[in-house]
Short mmCIF file of C-alpha atoms in Angstrom, two decimals:
data_model
loop_
_atom_site.label_atom_id
_atom_site.label_comp_id
_atom_site.label_asym_id
_atom_site.label_seq_id
_atom_site.Cartn_x
_atom_site.Cartn_y
_atom_site.Cartn_z
CA UNK A 285 101.75 222.40 49.46
CA UNK A 286 103.31 222.38 53.23
CA UNK A 287 101.62 218.96 54.12
CA UNK A 288 104.06 218.35 57.00
CA UNK A 289 103.01 221.74 58.83
CA UNK A 290 99.26 222.32 60.14
CA UNK A 291 98.02 224.41 63.30
CA UNK A 292 96.46 228.41 63.56
CA UNK A 293 98.09 231.48 62.70
CA UNK A 294 97.70 234.21 65.53
CA UNK A 295 94.43 236.21 64.93
CA UNK A 296 93.36 234.00 62.12
CA UNK A 297 90.14 233.75 63.49
CA UNK A 298 89.55 237.28 62.89
CA UNK A 299 89.71 238.87 66.32
CA UNK A 300 92.39 241.55 66.54
CA UNK A 301 93.10 240.76 70.33
CA UNK A 302 93.20 237.30 70.21
CA UNK A 303 95.60 235.34 72.29
CA UNK A 304 98.43 233.38 70.41
CA UNK A 305 97.88 229.86 69.85
CA UNK A 306 100.54 227.20 69.27
CA UNK A 307 101.26 225.60 66.06
CA UNK A 308 101.14 221.86 65.76
CA UNK A 309 103.57 220.69 63.22
CA UNK A 310 103.70 217.06 61.88
CA UNK A 311 106.49 215.21 60.18
CA UNK A 312 108.15 217.47 57.36
CA UNK A 313 110.37 214.69 56.07
CA UNK A 314 107.38 213.92 54.25
CA UNK A 315 108.50 216.61 51.96
CA UNK A 316 111.34 214.75 50.72
CA UNK A 317 110.18 211.13 50.81
CA UNK A 318 110.40 209.26 47.50
CA UNK A 319 111.87 211.91 45.82
CA UNK A 320 114.01 210.08 43.05
CA UNK A 321 116.26 212.86 41.46
CA UNK A 322 117.56 210.27 38.85
CA UNK A 323 114.09 209.54 37.47
CA UNK A 324 112.94 213.24 37.12
CA UNK A 325 116.24 213.92 35.38
CA UNK A 326 115.86 210.95 33.12
CA UNK A 327 111.94 211.70 32.54
CA UNK A 328 112.77 215.66 31.43
CA UNK A 329 115.62 214.26 29.19
CA UNK A 330 113.49 211.65 27.56
CA UNK A 331 110.83 214.31 26.79
CA UNK A 332 113.65 216.86 25.18
CA UNK A 333 115.10 213.73 23.46
CA UNK A 334 112.35 213.25 20.94
CA UNK A 335 113.36 215.87 18.44
CA UNK A 336 117.00 213.95 18.28
CA UNK A 337 115.02 210.80 17.81
CA UNK A 338 113.20 212.08 14.91
CA UNK A 339 116.43 213.25 13.49
CA UNK A 340 117.87 210.17 13.68
CA UNK A 341 115.29 208.41 12.19
CA UNK A 342 115.37 210.84 9.27
CA UNK A 343 119.24 209.92 9.15
CA UNK A 344 118.35 206.21 8.99
CA UNK A 345 115.88 207.27 6.01
CA UNK A 346 118.39 209.10 4.25
CA UNK A 347 121.08 206.41 4.39
CA UNK A 348 118.62 204.20 3.07
CA UNK A 349 117.71 206.47 0.20
CA UNK A 350 121.16 206.98 -0.64
CA UNK A 351 122.28 203.34 -0.65
CA UNK A 352 119.09 202.58 -3.10
CA UNK A 353 120.14 205.74 -5.40
CA UNK A 354 123.71 204.10 -5.61
CA UNK A 355 122.24 200.78 -6.55
CA UNK A 356 120.35 202.56 -9.31
CA UNK A 357 123.97 204.17 -10.44
CA UNK A 358 125.19 200.42 -10.21
CA UNK A 359 122.82 199.03 -12.75
CA UNK A 360 122.95 202.03 -14.83
CA UNK A 361 126.65 201.39 -14.95
CA UNK A 362 125.99 197.64 -15.96
CA UNK A 363 123.67 198.66 -18.63
CA UNK A 364 126.32 201.43 -19.92
CA UNK A 365 129.00 198.91 -20.10
CA UNK A 366 126.76 196.41 -22.07
CA UNK A 367 125.51 199.23 -24.62
CA UNK A 368 129.20 200.31 -24.74
CA UNK A 369 129.80 196.83 -26.42
CA UNK A 370 127.57 197.66 -29.00
CA UNK A 371 127.47 201.48 -29.99
CA UNK A 372 130.58 201.66 -32.23
CA UNK A 373 131.10 200.02 -35.60
CA UNK A 374 134.37 198.46 -34.29
CA UNK A 375 132.18 196.79 -31.78
CA UNK A 376 130.90 194.50 -34.73
CA UNK A 377 134.52 193.94 -36.14
CA UNK A 378 134.33 190.70 -34.07
CA UNK A 379 136.10 187.97 -36.52
CA UNK A 380 136.99 184.43 -36.29
CA UNK A 381 139.02 181.95 -38.41
CA UNK A 382 137.81 178.67 -39.96
CA UNK A 383 141.00 176.44 -40.30
CA UNK A 384 140.79 172.49 -40.86
CA UNK A 385 141.52 170.40 -37.92
CA UNK A 386 145.22 169.38 -37.44
CA UNK A 387 146.42 171.78 -40.01
CA UNK A 388 150.03 173.23 -40.21
CA UNK A 389 148.90 176.54 -38.79
CA UNK A 390 146.21 178.61 -36.79
CA UNK A 391 144.92 181.84 -37.66
CA UNK A 392 144.15 184.61 -35.12
CA UNK A 393 142.13 187.57 -36.72
CA UNK A 394 142.50 191.10 -35.08
CA UNK A 395 139.88 193.62 -35.22
CA UNK A 396 140.88 195.08 -38.70
CA UNK A 397 141.01 191.59 -40.14
CA UNK A 398 139.74 191.22 -43.83
CA UNK A 399 137.03 188.87 -44.69
CA UNK A 400 137.94 186.20 -47.22
CA UNK A 401 139.31 182.58 -47.91
CA UNK A 402 143.23 182.44 -48.12
CA UNK A 403 145.18 179.63 -49.60
CA UNK A 404 148.42 178.86 -47.33
CA UNK A 405 151.42 176.69 -48.33
CA UNK A 406 154.24 176.68 -45.45
CA UNK A 407 157.49 175.57 -46.84
CA UNK A 408 159.92 176.07 -44.01
CA UNK A 409 159.58 177.33 -40.45
CA UNK A 410 161.73 180.08 -38.63
CA UNK A 411 164.61 178.67 -36.48
CA UNK A 412 167.80 179.47 -35.02
CA UNK A 413 171.13 178.33 -35.69
CA UNK A 414 172.23 175.66 -33.12
CA UNK A 415 175.99 174.42 -32.18
CA UNK A 416 176.74 171.98 -29.60
CA UNK A 417 180.61 171.98 -28.11
CA UNK A 418 182.29 168.46 -27.37
CA UNK A 419 181.66 167.06 -23.80
CA UNK A 420 183.64 167.42 -20.28
CA UNK A 421 183.50 165.54 -17.18
CA UNK A 422 181.41 168.16 -15.17
CA UNK A 423 179.96 171.59 -15.65
CA UNK A 424 180.98 173.77 -12.63
CA UNK A 425 184.43 171.98 -11.05
CA UNK A 426 186.76 171.45 -13.47
CA UNK A 427 188.55 174.28 -15.76
CA UNK A 428 187.63 174.07 -19.64
CA UNK A 429 191.35 175.65 -20.56
CA UNK A 430 193.58 173.54 -22.50
CA UNK A 431 196.44 174.36 -20.09
CA UNK A 432 196.25 174.41 -16.51
CA UNK A 433 195.58 177.63 -14.93
CA UNK A 434 198.51 179.73 -13.86
CA UNK A 435 197.31 182.34 -11.87
CA UNK A 436 196.08 186.05 -12.91
CA UNK A 437 197.52 186.25 -16.51
CA UNK A 438 195.35 182.91 -17.40
CA UNK A 439 192.47 183.49 -19.65
CA UNK A 440 190.42 181.76 -22.69
CA UNK A 441 188.68 183.72 -25.58
CA UNK A 442 185.89 182.39 -27.92
CA UNK A 443 185.77 184.46 -31.25
CA UNK A 444 182.15 184.05 -33.21
CA UNK A 445 181.28 184.87 -36.71
CA UNK A 446 177.73 186.05 -36.37
CA UNK A 447 175.79 186.34 -39.39
CA UNK A 448 177.33 185.89 -43.36
CA UNK A 449 180.80 187.04 -43.35
CA UNK A 450 179.99 188.31 -46.86
CA UNK A 451 176.90 190.32 -45.91
CA UNK A 452 176.44 192.16 -42.68
CA UNK A 453 178.69 189.35 -40.64
CA UNK A 454 180.08 190.51 -37.22
CA UNK A 455 182.93 189.19 -35.53
CA UNK A 456 182.48 188.97 -31.64
CA UNK A 457 184.73 187.72 -29.08
CA UNK A 458 183.94 186.53 -25.27
CA UNK A 459 186.75 186.09 -22.90
CA UNK A 460 186.97 184.17 -19.38
CA UNK A 461 189.44 184.94 -16.83
CA UNK A 462 189.91 184.74 -13.03
CA UNK A 463 187.20 187.08 -12.45
CA UNK A 464 184.45 185.05 -14.43
CA UNK A 465 185.74 181.38 -13.39
CA UNK A 466 187.38 178.98 -15.81
CA UNK A 467 184.14 176.12 -15.59
CA UNK A 468 181.85 175.17 -18.33
CA UNK A 469 179.12 177.19 -16.68
CA UNK A 470 181.49 180.11 -16.55
CA UNK A 471 181.94 180.25 -20.01
CA UNK A 472 177.87 179.75 -20.72
CA UNK A 473 177.73 182.85 -18.29
CA UNK A 474 180.02 184.89 -20.01
CA UNK A 475 178.56 184.49 -23.48
CA UNK A 476 175.18 185.35 -22.18
CA UNK A 477 176.30 188.44 -20.50
CA UNK A 478 178.10 189.71 -23.59
CA UNK A 479 174.87 190.03 -25.50
CA UNK A 480 176.31 189.23 -28.62
CA UNK A 481 173.22 187.70 -30.11
CA UNK A 482 173.91 184.10 -28.95
CA UNK A 483 172.12 182.15 -26.20
CA UNK A 484 174.32 179.45 -24.40
CA UNK A 485 173.45 177.03 -21.79
CA UNK A 486 174.77 174.00 -20.12
CA UNK A 487 173.05 170.38 -21.21
CA UNK A 488 173.75 167.07 -20.06
CA UNK A 489 173.96 164.86 -23.05
CA UNK A 490 175.03 161.86 -20.91
CA UNK A 491 177.99 161.14 -23.40
CA UNK A 492 179.95 158.36 -21.13
CA UNK A 493 182.98 160.10 -19.14
CA UNK A 494 182.00 163.50 -20.76
CA UNK A 495 178.52 164.05 -19.98
CA UNK A 496 178.29 167.69 -20.39
CA UNK A 497 178.01 169.90 -23.34
CA UNK A 498 177.82 173.62 -24.36
CA UNK A 499 174.63 174.44 -26.25
CA UNK A 500 174.84 177.59 -28.43
CA UNK A 501 171.83 178.82 -30.38
CA UNK A 502 170.98 182.28 -32.05
CA UNK A 503 168.76 184.69 -30.44
CA UNK A 504 167.17 185.34 -33.52
CA UNK A 505 165.68 182.78 -36.04
CA UNK A 506 167.30 182.86 -39.43
CA UNK A 507 170.68 183.52 -38.12
CA UNK A 508 173.64 181.47 -38.49
CA UNK A 509 176.94 181.66 -36.72
CA UNK A 510 179.90 179.83 -36.40
CA UNK A 511 183.11 179.62 -33.93
CA UNK A 512 186.12 181.22 -35.75
CA UNK A 513 188.65 180.79 -33.26
CA UNK A 514 189.40 179.54 -29.66
CA UNK A 515 192.09 181.10 -27.77
CA UNK A 516 192.89 178.76 -24.40
CA UNK A 517 190.15 176.58 -25.32
CA UNK A 518 190.17 173.18 -27.36
CA UNK A 519 186.31 172.42 -28.05
CA UNK A 520 184.84 170.78 -30.93
CA UNK A 521 181.51 172.43 -32.27
CA UNK A 522 179.12 170.82 -34.19
CA UNK A 523 176.33 172.14 -36.04
CA UNK A 524 173.02 170.49 -35.02
CA UNK A 525 170.29 172.83 -36.48
CA UNK A 526 170.72 175.60 -39.40
CA UNK A 527 168.95 178.80 -38.94
CA UNK A 528 166.24 179.45 -41.39
CA UNK A 529 163.37 181.94 -42.22
CA UNK A 530 159.85 181.09 -42.21
CA UNK A 531 158.64 180.55 -45.99
CA UNK A 532 155.06 180.39 -47.00
CA UNK A 533 152.79 181.97 -49.73
CA UNK A 534 149.41 183.26 -49.33
CA UNK A 535 147.22 183.01 -52.06
CA UNK A 536 150.49 182.41 -54.17
CA UNK A 537 152.16 185.34 -52.97
CA UNK A 538 155.75 184.32 -51.38
CA UNK A 539 155.88 185.57 -47.68
CA UNK A 540 159.02 185.04 -45.47
CA UNK A 541 159.52 186.03 -41.72
CA UNK A 542 161.93 185.83 -38.82
CA UNK A 543 159.23 184.50 -36.70
CA UNK A 544 156.55 181.70 -36.90
CA UNK A 545 153.85 184.27 -35.79
CA UNK A 546 153.38 185.86 -39.34
CA UNK A 547 151.24 189.10 -38.95
CA UNK A 548 149.25 190.55 -41.78
CA UNK A 549 150.29 188.31 -44.45
CA UNK A 550 146.23 187.66 -44.33
CA UNK A 551 145.44 191.67 -43.51
CA UNK A 552 144.72 191.97 -39.80
CA UNK A 553 145.46 188.57 -39.00
CA UNK A 554 148.03 186.76 -37.82
CA UNK A 555 149.26 183.13 -38.78
CA UNK A 556 150.78 181.15 -36.39
CA UNK A 557 152.88 178.21 -37.89
CA UNK A 558 153.56 174.92 -36.68
CA UNK A 559 154.79 172.73 -39.31
CA UNK A 560 155.17 172.80 -43.07
CA UNK A 561 152.05 171.94 -45.21
CA UNK A 562 153.48 169.81 -48.04
CA UNK A 563 152.58 170.29 -51.70
CA UNK A 564 149.15 170.94 -51.22
CA UNK A 565 147.96 174.43 -49.77
CA UNK A 566 145.51 174.65 -47.10
CA UNK A 567 142.47 177.08 -46.99
CA UNK A 568 141.95 179.17 -44.09
CA UNK A 569 138.82 181.35 -43.91
CA UNK A 570 138.24 184.83 -42.00
CA UNK A 571 134.51 185.08 -41.13
CA UNK A 572 132.43 187.46 -38.73
CA UNK A 573 132.31 186.13 -35.31
CA UNK A 574 128.46 186.44 -34.47
CA UNK A 575 128.27 184.54 -31.44
CA UNK A 576 130.53 187.63 -29.58
CA UNK A 577 127.97 190.04 -31.26
CA UNK A 578 124.87 187.86 -30.30
CA UNK A 579 126.39 187.64 -26.46
CA UNK A 580 126.73 191.31 -26.40
CA UNK A 581 123.33 191.90 -27.42
CA UNK A 582 121.94 189.15 -25.16
CA UNK A 583 123.84 191.28 -22.19
CA UNK A 584 122.47 194.34 -23.40
CA UNK A 585 118.82 193.15 -23.23
CA UNK A 586 119.58 191.44 -19.67
CA UNK A 587 121.02 194.73 -18.64
CA UNK A 588 118.06 196.61 -19.64
CA UNK A 589 115.52 194.38 -18.06
CA UNK A 590 117.45 194.26 -14.89
CA UNK A 591 117.64 198.03 -14.23
CA UNK A 592 113.56 198.06 -15.39
CA UNK A 593 113.03 195.67 -12.41
CA UNK A 594 114.80 197.24 -9.78
CA UNK A 595 113.22 200.92 -10.80
CA UNK A 596 109.70 199.24 -10.63
CA UNK A 597 110.49 197.59 -7.22
CA UNK A 598 111.60 200.97 -5.63
CA UNK A 599 108.58 202.84 -7.05
CA UNK A 600 105.85 200.18 -6.61
CA UNK A 601 103.16 201.27 -4.14
CA UNK A 602 102.61 198.80 -1.38
CA UNK A 603 98.86 197.70 -1.58
CA UNK A 604 98.97 196.74 1.91
CA UNK A 605 99.77 200.23 3.54
CA UNK A 606 99.66 202.51 0.53
CA UNK A 607 102.84 203.53 1.22
CA UNK A 608 105.13 204.30 -2.25
CA UNK A 609 108.65 202.86 -2.73
CA UNK A 610 111.40 205.43 -1.94
CA UNK A 611 111.81 206.21 -5.74
CA UNK A 612 108.07 206.86 -6.34
CA UNK A 613 107.71 210.33 -7.94
CA UNK A 614 111.28 210.99 -8.35
CA UNK A 615 111.98 213.12 -11.69
CA UNK A 616 115.17 211.49 -12.41
CA UNK A 617 113.67 207.88 -12.52
CA UNK A 618 110.71 209.08 -14.31
CA UNK A 619 112.72 210.98 -16.62
CA UNK A 620 115.11 208.17 -17.30
CA UNK A 621 112.37 205.95 -18.18
CA UNK A 622 110.54 208.04 -20.50
CA UNK A 623 113.75 208.87 -22.56
CA UNK A 624 114.96 205.17 -22.44
CA UNK A 625 111.43 204.15 -24.13
CA UNK A 626 111.61 206.93 -26.62
CA UNK A 627 115.09 206.00 -27.90
CA UNK A 628 114.53 202.15 -27.79
CA UNK A 629 111.31 202.33 -29.74
CA UNK A 630 112.06 205.29 -31.96
CA UNK A 631 112.86 204.43 -36.13
CA UNK A 632 116.27 204.88 -37.22
CA UNK A 633 116.19 208.33 -39.52
CA UNK A 634 115.74 207.60 -42.88
CA UNK A 635 119.24 209.38 -43.95
CA UNK A 636 120.81 206.31 -42.37
CA UNK A 637 121.04 203.29 -44.76
CA UNK A 638 119.81 200.10 -44.60
CA UNK A 639 116.52 197.92 -44.45
CA UNK A 640 116.15 197.62 -40.62
CA UNK A 641 114.80 200.59 -39.10
CA UNK A 642 113.73 199.35 -35.47
CA UNK A 643 115.12 196.74 -33.16
CA UNK A 644 112.08 194.64 -33.77
CA UNK A 645 113.07 194.56 -37.40
CA UNK A 646 116.56 192.26 -35.76
CA UNK A 647 114.62 190.45 -33.18
CA UNK A 648 114.83 192.95 -30.16
CA UNK A 649 111.11 193.63 -28.99
CA UNK A 650 109.28 195.12 -26.15
CA UNK A 651 107.08 192.81 -23.98
CA UNK A 652 103.76 193.67 -22.36
CA UNK A 653 105.45 193.97 -18.91
CA UNK A 654 108.09 196.76 -20.56
CA UNK A 655 110.91 194.17 -20.60
CA UNK A 656 112.97 193.34 -23.72
CA UNK A 657 113.02 190.05 -25.41
CA UNK A 658 115.55 188.87 -27.85
CA UNK A 659 115.19 186.49 -30.63
CA UNK A 660 118.67 185.22 -31.29
CA UNK A 661 117.35 183.14 -34.63
CA UNK A 662 115.92 186.27 -36.32
CA UNK A 663 119.16 188.17 -35.28
CA UNK A 664 121.12 185.57 -36.65
CA UNK A 665 119.35 185.57 -40.14
CA UNK A 666 119.44 189.93 -40.14
CA UNK A 667 123.54 189.39 -39.75
CA UNK A 668 123.50 186.84 -42.42
CA UNK A 669 121.36 188.58 -44.52
CA UNK A 670 122.46 192.25 -44.34
CA UNK A 671 125.46 192.33 -41.92
CA UNK A 672 126.02 196.25 -42.47
CA UNK A 673 122.62 197.14 -41.97
CA UNK A 674 122.40 195.68 -38.47
CA UNK A 675 125.48 197.68 -37.81
CA UNK A 676 123.80 200.78 -38.98
CA UNK A 677 120.71 200.25 -36.93
CA UNK A 678 123.00 199.94 -33.98
CA UNK A 679 125.56 202.21 -34.29
CA UNK A 680 124.44 204.65 -36.77
CA UNK A 681 126.30 206.42 -39.89
CA UNK A 682 128.16 209.38 -40.12
CA UNK A 683 127.06 211.98 -37.48
CA UNK A 684 123.57 210.49 -36.98
CA UNK A 685 123.67 208.09 -34.24
CA UNK A 686 122.16 204.41 -34.28
CA UNK A 687 119.51 203.09 -31.46
CA UNK A 688 122.05 201.44 -29.16
CA UNK A 689 124.93 204.44 -29.75
CA UNK A 690 121.93 206.61 -28.64
CA UNK A 691 120.89 204.72 -25.46
CA UNK A 692 124.98 204.80 -24.82
CA UNK A 693 124.88 208.63 -25.26
CA UNK A 694 121.68 208.76 -22.87
CA UNK A 695 123.36 206.65 -20.49
CA UNK A 696 126.58 208.67 -20.12
CA UNK A 697 124.59 211.71 -19.62
CA UNK A 698 122.85 210.30 -16.77
CA UNK A 699 125.82 208.24 -15.25
CA UNK A 700 128.03 211.26 -15.65
CA UNK A 701 129.68 211.81 -12.14
CA UNK A 702 130.04 215.57 -12.27
CA UNK A 703 127.08 216.65 -13.77
CA UNK A 704 124.56 214.09 -14.38
CA UNK A 705 121.11 213.75 -12.78
CA UNK A 706 121.91 210.60 -10.70
CA UNK A 707 125.11 212.47 -9.27
CA UNK A 708 122.62 215.18 -8.49
CA UNK A 709 120.19 212.90 -6.02
CA UNK A 710 123.02 211.52 -4.39
CA UNK A 711 124.76 214.81 -3.98
CA UNK A 712 121.51 216.27 -2.61
CA UNK A 713 121.22 213.50 -0.08
CA UNK A 714 124.55 213.77 1.05
CA UNK A 715 123.85 217.60 1.69
CA UNK A 716 120.87 216.46 3.88
CA UNK A 717 122.93 214.19 5.70
CA UNK A 718 125.67 216.52 6.56
CA UNK A 719 122.87 218.94 7.58
CA UNK A 720 121.30 216.79 9.45
CA UNK A 721 124.36 215.48 11.36
CA UNK A 722 125.01 218.95 12.35
CA UNK A 723 121.59 219.45 13.71
CA UNK A 724 121.99 215.83 15.79
CA UNK A 725 125.15 217.16 17.09
CA UNK A 726 123.92 220.63 18.33
CA UNK A 727 120.79 218.79 19.73
CA UNK A 728 123.24 216.18 21.66
CA UNK A 729 125.21 219.12 22.97
CA UNK A 730 121.85 220.60 24.25
CA UNK A 731 120.65 217.64 25.88
CA UNK A 732 124.16 217.41 27.90
CA UNK A 733 123.96 220.61 29.00
CA UNK A 734 120.20 220.37 29.96
CA UNK A 735 121.13 217.06 32.00
CA UNK A 736 123.71 219.17 33.81
CA UNK A 737 121.30 222.02 34.58
CA UNK A 738 118.62 219.47 35.75
CA UNK A 739 120.97 217.65 37.97
CA UNK A 740 122.14 220.89 39.56
CA UNK A 741 118.44 222.28 40.15
CA UNK A 742 117.71 218.71 41.57
CA UNK A 743 120.71 218.42 43.76
CA UNK A 744 119.67 221.99 45.21
CA UNK A 745 116.04 221.04 45.90
CA UNK A 746 117.45 217.92 47.73
CA UNK A 747 119.57 220.35 50.16
CA UNK A 748 116.69 222.79 50.39
CA UNK A 749 114.42 219.69 51.93
CA UNK A 750 117.02 218.32 53.99
CA UNK A 751 117.42 221.53 55.59
CA UNK A 752 113.73 221.71 56.38
CA UNK A 753 114.16 218.28 57.64
CA UNK A 754 116.59 219.51 60.02
CA UNK A 755 114.36 222.35 61.03
CA UNK A 756 111.46 220.51 61.33
CA UNK A 757 113.37 218.06 63.68
CA UNK A 758 114.43 221.04 65.50
CA UNK A 759 111.04 222.53 65.92
CA UNK A 760 109.79 218.94 67.14
CA UNK A 761 112.50 218.94 69.85
CA UNK A 762 111.39 222.18 71.11
CA UNK A 763 107.47 221.28 71.49
CA UNK A 764 108.78 218.42 73.22
CA UNK A 765 110.24 220.48 76.00
CA UNK A 766 107.40 222.55 76.01
CA UNK A 767 109.29 225.71 74.51
CA UNK A 768 106.71 226.05 71.90
#
């Protein structure tokens, strides 16, 4: 609409021969007054960006849903870990020892320990042989040679008999010279570097005038040794401890050991010797460690309830809005809950031996809210009366899985990172996110191009209006001069 121009067109009154009339033109700058091109561009872009905003909201929804599925995965992994502590027979091979306080030994049972009581008597501990030398004035300054060093040819040698010279004894020599040094510390270092089965160290004994001595000990318990010969040295060596093996009896059977940690004298266990027992044996008992087993069962129940609570929260319908949780109707969730319920409540097949057929028989029961509860007292009684039957109930027998073993197998299937249903759910969301990101990128490029086009279009419009304003000014000048 050209509101800035008014007047009559010649002949507009219908007369063919009417005389031309002068046109009256008002201010054409009204055409461009108030034209905010930036606002026009932004208004167009806002309208065009609505699909992008919807994509961004969809991306946020996908991110939130992916985070929830990952939390499901974490809960499932926690439940799988707790089931993993109860699904094999070896998981019930938890033992502890009962030994009187302040005994001469302790016992550590291993997974293969044998139940029972054992009478243990310790007559000697395993010890290394120990020699100590006569003293010298200092450890790192004065030469220990019995003559003053006289240059490159100065040296000294210690020769040892290690072991019994009649049965398996070995003769070994250690040399010190200018390359090693001639101090007491040099001699100790040379012995250790020789690796002959003797450990040397410098001791401060505090003896007046000669406070430092060389202490030598065999690296193996029960191995004696002695200094056979000294060349260039003049030490006196004294035996301060004879080597010995550990000697004990277990249920009257003699046992000897190079170590004070005696393995398998009690089958599947280690006896840690501290001192001798004297003439009266001490009784050690190996029993089931039911505390560990009960702790694992409690963790199993807690993990299941935690998983159930999370699934309930994420599938619940909000009564105020009527909107369901993000996992409502998800097939994987429905399938998981149904199959877990079936496995946990299904009786053990008759071909599995034992008096216990369901978890409820040993104190693990379902509550009205779907939670599991654990009666540790009832479980204790079941273990005390029929330990193997509890193990069969949980782990199964032969090729037939027990109840917890069945739960473990089911969770392994669901939690499989390559083919499990949860991995499929997460992978599907990841695919949707990648597709949505590509679409958002494409839309952002479209908006950038649209902005360029709009700015170019409105820039041209401003140029056109500017030209019209110039023409209007010219026409007005001509009218003022009476030309038009």
